[in-house]
Each structure stands twice: as C-alpha cells, then as structure tokens.
PDB file of C-alpha atoms in Angstrom:
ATOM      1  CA  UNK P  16      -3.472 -19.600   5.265  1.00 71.00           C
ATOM      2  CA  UNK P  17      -1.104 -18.547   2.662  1.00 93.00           C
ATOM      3  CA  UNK P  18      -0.496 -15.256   1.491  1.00 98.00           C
ATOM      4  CA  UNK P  19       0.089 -15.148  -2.272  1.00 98.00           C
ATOM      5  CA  UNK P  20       2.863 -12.011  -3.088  1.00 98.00           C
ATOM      6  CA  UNK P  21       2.463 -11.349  -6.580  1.00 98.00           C
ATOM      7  CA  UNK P  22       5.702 -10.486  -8.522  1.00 98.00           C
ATOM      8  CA  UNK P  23       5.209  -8.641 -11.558  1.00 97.00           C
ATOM      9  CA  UNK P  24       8.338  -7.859 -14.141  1.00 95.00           C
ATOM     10  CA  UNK P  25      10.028  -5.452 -12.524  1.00 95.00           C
ATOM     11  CA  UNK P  26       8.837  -5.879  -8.888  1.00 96.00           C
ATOM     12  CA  UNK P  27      11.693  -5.689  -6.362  1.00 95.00           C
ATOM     13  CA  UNK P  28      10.014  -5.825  -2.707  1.00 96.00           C
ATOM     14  CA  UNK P  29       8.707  -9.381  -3.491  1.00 97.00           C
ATOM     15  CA  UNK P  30      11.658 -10.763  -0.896  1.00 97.00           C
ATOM     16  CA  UNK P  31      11.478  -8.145   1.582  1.00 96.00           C
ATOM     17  CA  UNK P  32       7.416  -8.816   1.849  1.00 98.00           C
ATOM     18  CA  UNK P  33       8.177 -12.437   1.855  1.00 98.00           C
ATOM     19  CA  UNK P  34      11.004 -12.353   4.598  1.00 97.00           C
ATOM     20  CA  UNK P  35       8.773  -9.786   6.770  1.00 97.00           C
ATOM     21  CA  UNK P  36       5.687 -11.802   6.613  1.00 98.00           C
ATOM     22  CA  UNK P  37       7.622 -15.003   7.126  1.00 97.00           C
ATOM     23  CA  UNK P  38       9.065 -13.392  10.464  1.00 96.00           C
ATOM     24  CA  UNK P  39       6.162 -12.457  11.854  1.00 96.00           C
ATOM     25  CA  UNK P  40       4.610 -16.519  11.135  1.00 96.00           C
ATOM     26  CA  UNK P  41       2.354 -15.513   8.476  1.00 97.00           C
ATOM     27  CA  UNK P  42       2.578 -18.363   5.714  1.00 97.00           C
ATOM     28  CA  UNK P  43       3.170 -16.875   2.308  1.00 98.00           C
ATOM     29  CA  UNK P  44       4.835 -17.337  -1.061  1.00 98.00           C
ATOM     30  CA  UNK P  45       6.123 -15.735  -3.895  1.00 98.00           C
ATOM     31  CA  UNK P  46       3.400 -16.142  -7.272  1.00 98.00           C
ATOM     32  CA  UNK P  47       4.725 -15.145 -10.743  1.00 98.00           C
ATOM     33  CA  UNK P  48       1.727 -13.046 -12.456  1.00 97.00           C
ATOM     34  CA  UNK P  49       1.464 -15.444 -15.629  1.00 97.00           C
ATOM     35  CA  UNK P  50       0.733 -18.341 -13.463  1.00 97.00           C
ATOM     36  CA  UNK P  51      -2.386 -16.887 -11.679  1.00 96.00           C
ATOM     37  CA  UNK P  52      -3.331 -17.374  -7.815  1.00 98.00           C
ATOM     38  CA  UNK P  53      -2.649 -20.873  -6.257  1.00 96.00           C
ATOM     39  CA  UNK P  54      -6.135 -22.294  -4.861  1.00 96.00           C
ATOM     40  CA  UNK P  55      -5.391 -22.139  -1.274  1.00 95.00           C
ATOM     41  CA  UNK P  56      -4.621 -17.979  -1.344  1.00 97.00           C
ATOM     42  CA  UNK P  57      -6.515 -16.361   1.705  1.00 97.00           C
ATOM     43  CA  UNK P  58      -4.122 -12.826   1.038  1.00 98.00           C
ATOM     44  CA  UNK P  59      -3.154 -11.506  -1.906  1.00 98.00           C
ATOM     45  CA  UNK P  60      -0.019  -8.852  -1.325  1.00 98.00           C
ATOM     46  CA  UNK P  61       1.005  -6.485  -4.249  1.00 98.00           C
ATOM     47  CA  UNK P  62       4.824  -5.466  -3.645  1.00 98.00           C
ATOM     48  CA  UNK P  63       7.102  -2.486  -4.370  1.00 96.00           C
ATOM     49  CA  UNK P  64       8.998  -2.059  -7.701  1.00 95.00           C
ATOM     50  CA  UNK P  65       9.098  -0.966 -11.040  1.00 94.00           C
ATOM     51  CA  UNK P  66       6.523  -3.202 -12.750  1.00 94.00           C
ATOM     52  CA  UNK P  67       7.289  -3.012 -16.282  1.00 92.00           C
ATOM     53  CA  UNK P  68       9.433  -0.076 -15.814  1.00 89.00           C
ATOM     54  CA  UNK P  69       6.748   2.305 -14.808  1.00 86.00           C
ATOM     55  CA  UNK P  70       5.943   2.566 -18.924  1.00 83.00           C
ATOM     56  CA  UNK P  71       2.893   4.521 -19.888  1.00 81.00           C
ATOM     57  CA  UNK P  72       1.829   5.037 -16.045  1.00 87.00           C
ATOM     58  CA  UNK P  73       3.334   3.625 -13.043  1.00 91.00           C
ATOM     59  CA  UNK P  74       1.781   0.404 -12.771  1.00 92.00           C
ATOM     60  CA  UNK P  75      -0.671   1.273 -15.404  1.00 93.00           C
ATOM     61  CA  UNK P  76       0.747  -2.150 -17.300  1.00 94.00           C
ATOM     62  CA  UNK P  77       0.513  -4.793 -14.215  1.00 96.00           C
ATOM     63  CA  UNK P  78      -3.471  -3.499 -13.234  1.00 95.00           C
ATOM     64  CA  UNK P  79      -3.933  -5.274 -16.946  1.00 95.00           C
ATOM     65  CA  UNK P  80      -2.639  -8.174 -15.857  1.00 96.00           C
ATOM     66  CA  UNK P  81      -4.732 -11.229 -16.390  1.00 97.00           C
ATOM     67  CA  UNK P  82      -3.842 -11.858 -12.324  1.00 98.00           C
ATOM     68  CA  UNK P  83      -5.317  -8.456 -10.927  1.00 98.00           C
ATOM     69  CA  UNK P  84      -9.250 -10.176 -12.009  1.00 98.00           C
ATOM     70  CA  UNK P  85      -8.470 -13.113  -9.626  1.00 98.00           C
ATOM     71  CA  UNK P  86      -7.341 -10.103  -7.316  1.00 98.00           C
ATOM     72  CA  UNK P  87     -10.554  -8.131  -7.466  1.00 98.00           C
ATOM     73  CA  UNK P  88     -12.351 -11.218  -7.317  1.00 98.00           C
ATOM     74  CA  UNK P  89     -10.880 -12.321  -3.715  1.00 98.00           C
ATOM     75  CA  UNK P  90     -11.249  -8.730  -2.765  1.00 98.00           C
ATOM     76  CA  UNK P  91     -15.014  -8.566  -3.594  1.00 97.00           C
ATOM     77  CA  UNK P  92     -15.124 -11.734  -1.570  1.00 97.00           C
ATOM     78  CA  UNK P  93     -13.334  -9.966   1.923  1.00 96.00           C
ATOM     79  CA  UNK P  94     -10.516 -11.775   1.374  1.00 97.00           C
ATOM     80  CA  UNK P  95      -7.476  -9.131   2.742  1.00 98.00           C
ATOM     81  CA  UNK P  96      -5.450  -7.743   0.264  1.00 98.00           C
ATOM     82  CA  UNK P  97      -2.451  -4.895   0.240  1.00 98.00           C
ATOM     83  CA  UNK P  98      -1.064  -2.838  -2.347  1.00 98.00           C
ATOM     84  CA  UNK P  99       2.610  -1.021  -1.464  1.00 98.00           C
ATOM     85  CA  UNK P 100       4.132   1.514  -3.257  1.00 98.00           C
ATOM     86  CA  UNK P 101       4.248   0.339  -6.667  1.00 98.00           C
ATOM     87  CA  UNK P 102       1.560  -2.135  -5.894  1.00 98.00           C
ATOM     88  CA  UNK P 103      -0.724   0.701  -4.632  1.00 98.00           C
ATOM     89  CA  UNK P 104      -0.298   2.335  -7.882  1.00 98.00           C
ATOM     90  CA  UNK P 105      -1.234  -1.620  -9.102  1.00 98.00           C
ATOM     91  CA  UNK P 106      -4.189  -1.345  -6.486  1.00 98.00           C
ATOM     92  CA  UNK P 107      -5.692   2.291  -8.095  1.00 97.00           C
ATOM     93  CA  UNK P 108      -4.637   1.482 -11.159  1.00 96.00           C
ATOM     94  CA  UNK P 109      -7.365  -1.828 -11.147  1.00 97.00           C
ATOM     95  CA  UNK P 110      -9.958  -0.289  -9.541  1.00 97.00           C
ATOM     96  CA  UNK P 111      -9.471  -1.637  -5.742  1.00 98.00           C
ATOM     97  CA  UNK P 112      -8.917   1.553  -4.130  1.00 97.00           C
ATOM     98  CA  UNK P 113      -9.852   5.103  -5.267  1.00 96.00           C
ATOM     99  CA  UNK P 114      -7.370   7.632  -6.808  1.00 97.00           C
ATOM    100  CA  UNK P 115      -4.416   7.693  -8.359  1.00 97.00           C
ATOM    101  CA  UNK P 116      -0.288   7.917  -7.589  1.00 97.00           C
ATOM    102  CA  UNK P 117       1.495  10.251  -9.684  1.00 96.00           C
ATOM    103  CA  UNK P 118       4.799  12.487 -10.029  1.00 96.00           C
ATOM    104  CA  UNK P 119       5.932  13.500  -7.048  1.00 97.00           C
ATOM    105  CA  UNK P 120       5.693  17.640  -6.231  1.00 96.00           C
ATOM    106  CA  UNK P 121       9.697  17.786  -6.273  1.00 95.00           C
ATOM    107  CA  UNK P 122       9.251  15.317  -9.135  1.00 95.00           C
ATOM    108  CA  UNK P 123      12.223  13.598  -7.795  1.00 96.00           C
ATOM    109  CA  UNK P 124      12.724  10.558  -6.167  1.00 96.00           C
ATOM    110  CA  UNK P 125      12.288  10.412  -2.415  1.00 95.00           C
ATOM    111  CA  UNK P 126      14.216   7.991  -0.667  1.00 96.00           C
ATOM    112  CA  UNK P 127      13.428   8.651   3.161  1.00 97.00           C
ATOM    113  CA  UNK P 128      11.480   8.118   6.299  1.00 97.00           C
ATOM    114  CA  UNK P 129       8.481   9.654   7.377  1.00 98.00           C
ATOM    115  CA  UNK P 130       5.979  10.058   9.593  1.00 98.00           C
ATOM    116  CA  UNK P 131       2.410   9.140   9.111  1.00 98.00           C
ATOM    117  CA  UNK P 132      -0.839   9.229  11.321  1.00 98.00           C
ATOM    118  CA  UNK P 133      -3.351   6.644  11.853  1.00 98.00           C
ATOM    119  CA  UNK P 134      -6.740   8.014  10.990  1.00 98.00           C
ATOM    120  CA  UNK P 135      -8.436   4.875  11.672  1.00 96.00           C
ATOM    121  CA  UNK P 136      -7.736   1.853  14.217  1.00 97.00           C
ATOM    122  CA  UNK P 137     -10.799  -0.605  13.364  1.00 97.00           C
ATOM    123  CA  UNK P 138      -9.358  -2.069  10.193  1.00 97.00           C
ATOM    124  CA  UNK P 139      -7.589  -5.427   9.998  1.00 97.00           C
ATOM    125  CA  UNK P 140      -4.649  -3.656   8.859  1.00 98.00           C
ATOM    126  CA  UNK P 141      -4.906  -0.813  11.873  1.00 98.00           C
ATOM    127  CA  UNK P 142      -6.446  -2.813  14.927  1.00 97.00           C
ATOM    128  CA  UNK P 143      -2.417  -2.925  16.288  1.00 97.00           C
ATOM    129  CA  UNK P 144      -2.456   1.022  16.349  1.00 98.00           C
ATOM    130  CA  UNK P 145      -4.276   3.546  18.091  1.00 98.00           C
ATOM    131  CA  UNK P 146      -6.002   6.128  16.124  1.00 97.00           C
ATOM    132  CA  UNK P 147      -4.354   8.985  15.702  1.00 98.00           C
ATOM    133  CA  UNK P 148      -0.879   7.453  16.495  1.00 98.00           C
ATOM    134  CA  UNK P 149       2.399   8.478  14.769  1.00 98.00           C
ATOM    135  CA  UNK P 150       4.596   5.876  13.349  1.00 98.00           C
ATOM    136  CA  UNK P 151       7.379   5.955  11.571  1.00 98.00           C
ATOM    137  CA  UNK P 152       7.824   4.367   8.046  1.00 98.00           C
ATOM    138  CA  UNK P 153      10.291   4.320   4.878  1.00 97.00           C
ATOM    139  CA  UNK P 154       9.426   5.524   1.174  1.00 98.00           C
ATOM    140  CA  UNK P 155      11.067   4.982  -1.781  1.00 97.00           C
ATOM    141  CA  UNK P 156       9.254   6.155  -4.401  1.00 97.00           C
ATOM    142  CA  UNK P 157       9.139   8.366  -7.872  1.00 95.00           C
ATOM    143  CA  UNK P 158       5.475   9.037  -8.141  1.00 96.00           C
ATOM    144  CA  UNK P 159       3.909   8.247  -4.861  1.00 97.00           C
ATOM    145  CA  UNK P 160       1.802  11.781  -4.770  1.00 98.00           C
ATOM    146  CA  UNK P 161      -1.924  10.840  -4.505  1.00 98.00           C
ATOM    147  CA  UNK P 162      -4.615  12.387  -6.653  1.00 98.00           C
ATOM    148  CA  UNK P 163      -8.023  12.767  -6.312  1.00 97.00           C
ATOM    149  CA  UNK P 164     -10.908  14.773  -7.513  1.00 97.00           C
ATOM    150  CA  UNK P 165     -12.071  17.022  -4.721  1.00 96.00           C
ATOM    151  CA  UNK P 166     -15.819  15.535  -4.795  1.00 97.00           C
ATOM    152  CA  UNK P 167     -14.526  12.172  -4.483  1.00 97.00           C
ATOM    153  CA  UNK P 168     -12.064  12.906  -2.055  1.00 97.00           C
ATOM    154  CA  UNK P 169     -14.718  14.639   0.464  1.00 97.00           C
ATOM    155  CA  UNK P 170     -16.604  10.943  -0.434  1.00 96.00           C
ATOM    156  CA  UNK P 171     -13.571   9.336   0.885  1.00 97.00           C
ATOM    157  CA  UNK P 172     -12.740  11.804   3.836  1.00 97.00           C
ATOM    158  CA  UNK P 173     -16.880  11.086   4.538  1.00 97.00           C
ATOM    159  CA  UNK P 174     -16.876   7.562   4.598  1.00 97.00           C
ATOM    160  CA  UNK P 175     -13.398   7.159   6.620  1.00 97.00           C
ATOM    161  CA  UNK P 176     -11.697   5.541   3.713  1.00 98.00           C
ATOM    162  CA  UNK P 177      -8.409   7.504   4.195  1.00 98.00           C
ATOM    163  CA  UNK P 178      -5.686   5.137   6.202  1.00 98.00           C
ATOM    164  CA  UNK P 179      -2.796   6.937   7.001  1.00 98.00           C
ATOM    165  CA  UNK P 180      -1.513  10.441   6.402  1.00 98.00           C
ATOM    166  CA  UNK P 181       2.051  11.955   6.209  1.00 98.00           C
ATOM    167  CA  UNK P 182       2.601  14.196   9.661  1.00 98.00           C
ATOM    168  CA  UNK P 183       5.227  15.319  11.471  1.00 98.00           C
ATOM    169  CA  UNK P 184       6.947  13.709  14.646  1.00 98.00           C
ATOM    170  CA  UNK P 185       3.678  15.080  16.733  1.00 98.00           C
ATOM    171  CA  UNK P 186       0.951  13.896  14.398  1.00 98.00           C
ATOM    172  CA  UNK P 187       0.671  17.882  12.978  1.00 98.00           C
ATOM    173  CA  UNK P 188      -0.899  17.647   8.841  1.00 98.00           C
ATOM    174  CA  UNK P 189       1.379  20.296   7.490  1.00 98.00           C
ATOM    175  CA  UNK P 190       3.073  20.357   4.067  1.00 97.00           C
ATOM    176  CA  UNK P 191       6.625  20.372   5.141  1.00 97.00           C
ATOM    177  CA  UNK P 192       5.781  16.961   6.190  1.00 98.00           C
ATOM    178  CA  UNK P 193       4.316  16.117   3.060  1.00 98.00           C
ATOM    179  CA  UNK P 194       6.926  14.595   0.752  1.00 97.00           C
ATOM    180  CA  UNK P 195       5.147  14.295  -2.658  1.00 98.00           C
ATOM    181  CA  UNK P 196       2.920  16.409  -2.473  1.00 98.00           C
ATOM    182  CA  UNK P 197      -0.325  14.017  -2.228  1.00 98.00           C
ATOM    183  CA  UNK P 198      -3.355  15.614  -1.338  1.00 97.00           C
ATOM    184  CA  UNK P 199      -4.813  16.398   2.026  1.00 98.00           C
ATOM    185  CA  UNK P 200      -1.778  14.483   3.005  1.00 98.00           C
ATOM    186  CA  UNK P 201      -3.068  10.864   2.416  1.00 98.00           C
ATOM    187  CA  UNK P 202      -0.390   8.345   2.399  1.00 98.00           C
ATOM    188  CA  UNK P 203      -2.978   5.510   2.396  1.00 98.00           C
ATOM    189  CA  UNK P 204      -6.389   4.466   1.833  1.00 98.00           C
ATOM    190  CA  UNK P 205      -8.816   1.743   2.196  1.00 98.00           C
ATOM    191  CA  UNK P 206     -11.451   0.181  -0.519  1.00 97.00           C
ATOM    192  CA  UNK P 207     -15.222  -0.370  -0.415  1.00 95.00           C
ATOM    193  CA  UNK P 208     -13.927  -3.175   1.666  1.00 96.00           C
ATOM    194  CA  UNK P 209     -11.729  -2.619   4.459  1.00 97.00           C
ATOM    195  CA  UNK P 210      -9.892  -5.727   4.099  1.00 97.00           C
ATOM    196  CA  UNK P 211      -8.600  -3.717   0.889  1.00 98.00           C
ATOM    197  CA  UNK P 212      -6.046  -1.259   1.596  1.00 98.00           C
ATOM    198  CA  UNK P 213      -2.863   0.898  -0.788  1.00 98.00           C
ATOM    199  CA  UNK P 214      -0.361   3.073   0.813  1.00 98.00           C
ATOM    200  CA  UNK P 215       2.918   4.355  -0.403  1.00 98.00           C
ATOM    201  CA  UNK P 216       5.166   3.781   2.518  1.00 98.00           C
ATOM    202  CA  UNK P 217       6.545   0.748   3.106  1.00 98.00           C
ATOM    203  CA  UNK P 218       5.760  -1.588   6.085  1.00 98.00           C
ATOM    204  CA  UNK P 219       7.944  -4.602   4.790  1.00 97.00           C
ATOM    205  CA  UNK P 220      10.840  -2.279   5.422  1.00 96.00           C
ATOM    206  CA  UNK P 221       9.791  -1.517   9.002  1.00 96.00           C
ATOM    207  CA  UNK P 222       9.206  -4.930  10.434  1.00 97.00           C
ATOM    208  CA  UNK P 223      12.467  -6.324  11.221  1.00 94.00           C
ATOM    209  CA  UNK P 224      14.086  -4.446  13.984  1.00 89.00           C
ATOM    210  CA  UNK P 225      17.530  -5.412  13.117  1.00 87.00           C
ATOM    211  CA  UNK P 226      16.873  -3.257   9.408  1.00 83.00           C
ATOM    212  CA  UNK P 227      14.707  -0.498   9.970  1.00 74.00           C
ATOM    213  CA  UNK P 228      12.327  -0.684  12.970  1.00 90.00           C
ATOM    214  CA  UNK P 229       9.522  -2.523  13.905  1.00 97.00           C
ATOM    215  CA  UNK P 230       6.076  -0.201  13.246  1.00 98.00           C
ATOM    216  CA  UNK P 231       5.359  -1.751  10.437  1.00 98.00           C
ATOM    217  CA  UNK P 232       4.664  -5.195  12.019  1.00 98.00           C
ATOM    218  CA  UNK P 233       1.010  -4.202  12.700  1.00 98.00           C
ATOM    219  CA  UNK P 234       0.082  -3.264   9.689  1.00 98.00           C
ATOM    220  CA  UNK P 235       1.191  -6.798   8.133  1.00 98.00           C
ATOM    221  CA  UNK P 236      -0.717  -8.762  10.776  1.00 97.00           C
ATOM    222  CA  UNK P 237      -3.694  -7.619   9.035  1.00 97.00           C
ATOM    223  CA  UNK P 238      -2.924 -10.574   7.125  1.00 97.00           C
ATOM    224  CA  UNK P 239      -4.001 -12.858   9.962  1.00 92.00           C
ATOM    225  CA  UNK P 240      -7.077 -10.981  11.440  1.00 79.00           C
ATOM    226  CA  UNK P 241      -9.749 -12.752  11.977  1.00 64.00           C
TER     227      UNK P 241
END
C-alpha cells in the first residue's frame, strides 16, 4: 500500500501529509505532478498550498494537470482519495467532488481552529467518529467558502454526500461558527464514491499530538480501510 501525495508548484502541506501519514504506519510518498502516479498507488492524497499561486481560480491550474486523469481514473475505480484545502479546491476543480471553494465571506485569510460536525460515520474516512461528533480541526485558508447551486446542494444534502460541517463547541450549525461563509455550513463533502472525499480543514495538522492534537488521525486512516 502506498499512498501517492501529489505536490503541485506551489503546494506546501506535501511534508506535513507525509510526516502524519508516516506516523500513523500508512506507507506513502511524495509524487511530483509531471511524473504521473507510480504503479503501485492504492491512495492518491491532494495537499494544502498555493498551487500555481492560486492564478485564475484557486486550484483552477493543477485540476488541468495531466496527473488529476490518473486521479479520476483510480477514483472511478474505489481506490480512496483526499483532497485538503487547496487540494479540495484541486478535487472540485476536476470534477471529483461537487461544488466549488471560493473567497472567503470576510474575504480575508483565516488562520484558526474550528469546530466541525460529523454528519456521517460509515465512510472510510469517518468510521473512527461517531456521527454527529464535534472535533476540532485547523484552517488556513483564503478561499475555503463552499458554493453550490441550491438544487444541487438539496441533491447532495439528499444523498448524504455532505462530510463535515463547521459548528460550534456543542455541535450547534450557526453562522458565528461559520468562518467563510460556505453554505449550509459544509466544511466537507464526499463524491459519487465515498472513498472520494474534499474538505477545507486540515487533518494533517491535527494528527500529531505533540503539534496540534490528535482528531485528525481518523480521518487519515481512511487511507487503510479495508
């Protein structure tokens, strides 16, 4: 098993997702974009950053990356595969997940932690949660506010494709607990597959408990769910 994160120009949690992963025994390795998937990838793991500066859209540039057809291909296949932050803007941006991240309500950059609920707990990247559990995870991002028509989003809300949403410390949806603004509060959401998944916060930087806590760790085992 080998996890394959993909580092675009500009990517800067390549390391972090490397070193989390790597702590929790999940074999994986850093893959340059140009040089395409290594044979053996059974998880493909889009990282944080600023791929190619966040030009045009942010990571409108990297989803046209010869690399993200390999991507949907393992995807359409079940293989598991997780977009974070910039690489869930990567993730809508290609057509694995629904939606779209853009500016932020504040349209400032929000560096914090949060809160976010677990709508579901039968995913590979849930199971280690209980559903409507509260954990606590950091952001870092510029346009992280998600965007949706409201037809497609009542598809989504239908078919239990929303992930996570921001809350407050007791799992209450309200808009103070909302940092960018996304709508109905989603902070994450799953594809046609549930082995697909994109969320804003970022679970790399809440897996080591010596550097920001440990809730995170679930959500990366998804990577070695049977």
């Amino acid at each position: 098993m080998t996890v394959s994160v993909v580092r675009f120009g500009g990517s800067n949690c390549d390391r972090d997702a490397l070193r989390a992963l790597t702590d929790l025994g999940i074999d994986a390795e850093i893959v340059w974009h140009e040089d395409g998937l290594p044979a053996d990838t059974t998880g493909v793991m889009l990282p944080g950053g600023f791929s190619y500066g966040d030009y045009l859209r942010a990571g409108a540039m990297a989803a046209r990356s010869p690399v993200m057809d390999e991507v949907r291909e393992l995807a359409s296949e079940g293989v598991p595969v997780l977009g974070v932050c910039n690489g869930a803007q990567v993730g809508c941006e290609s057509g694995l997940t629904e939606g779209a991240f853009t500016t932020n309500a504040s349209a400032r950059f929000q560096c914090e932690h949060v809160h976010v609920r677990v709508e579901r707990a039968d995913t590979p990247w849930t199971a280690g949660y209980e559903a409507g559990e509260v954990i606590e995870l950091p952001i870092a991002h510029g346009e992280g506010r998600y965007e949706i028509s409201e037809d497609r989003l009542t598809q989504l809300e239908t078919n239990e494709r929303v992930l996570f949403r921001y809350c407050d410390a007791d799992g209450n949806l309200t808009d103070e607990a909302n940092p960018n603004g996304s709508k109905h509060n989603v902070a994450g959401v799953v594809g046609e597959r549930d082995s697909v998944a994109v969320l804003m916060p970022h679970p790399e930087r809440a897996a080591l408990a010596d550097v920001g806590g440990t809730d995170g760790r679930p959500l990366l085992r998804g990577f070695a769910a049977e």
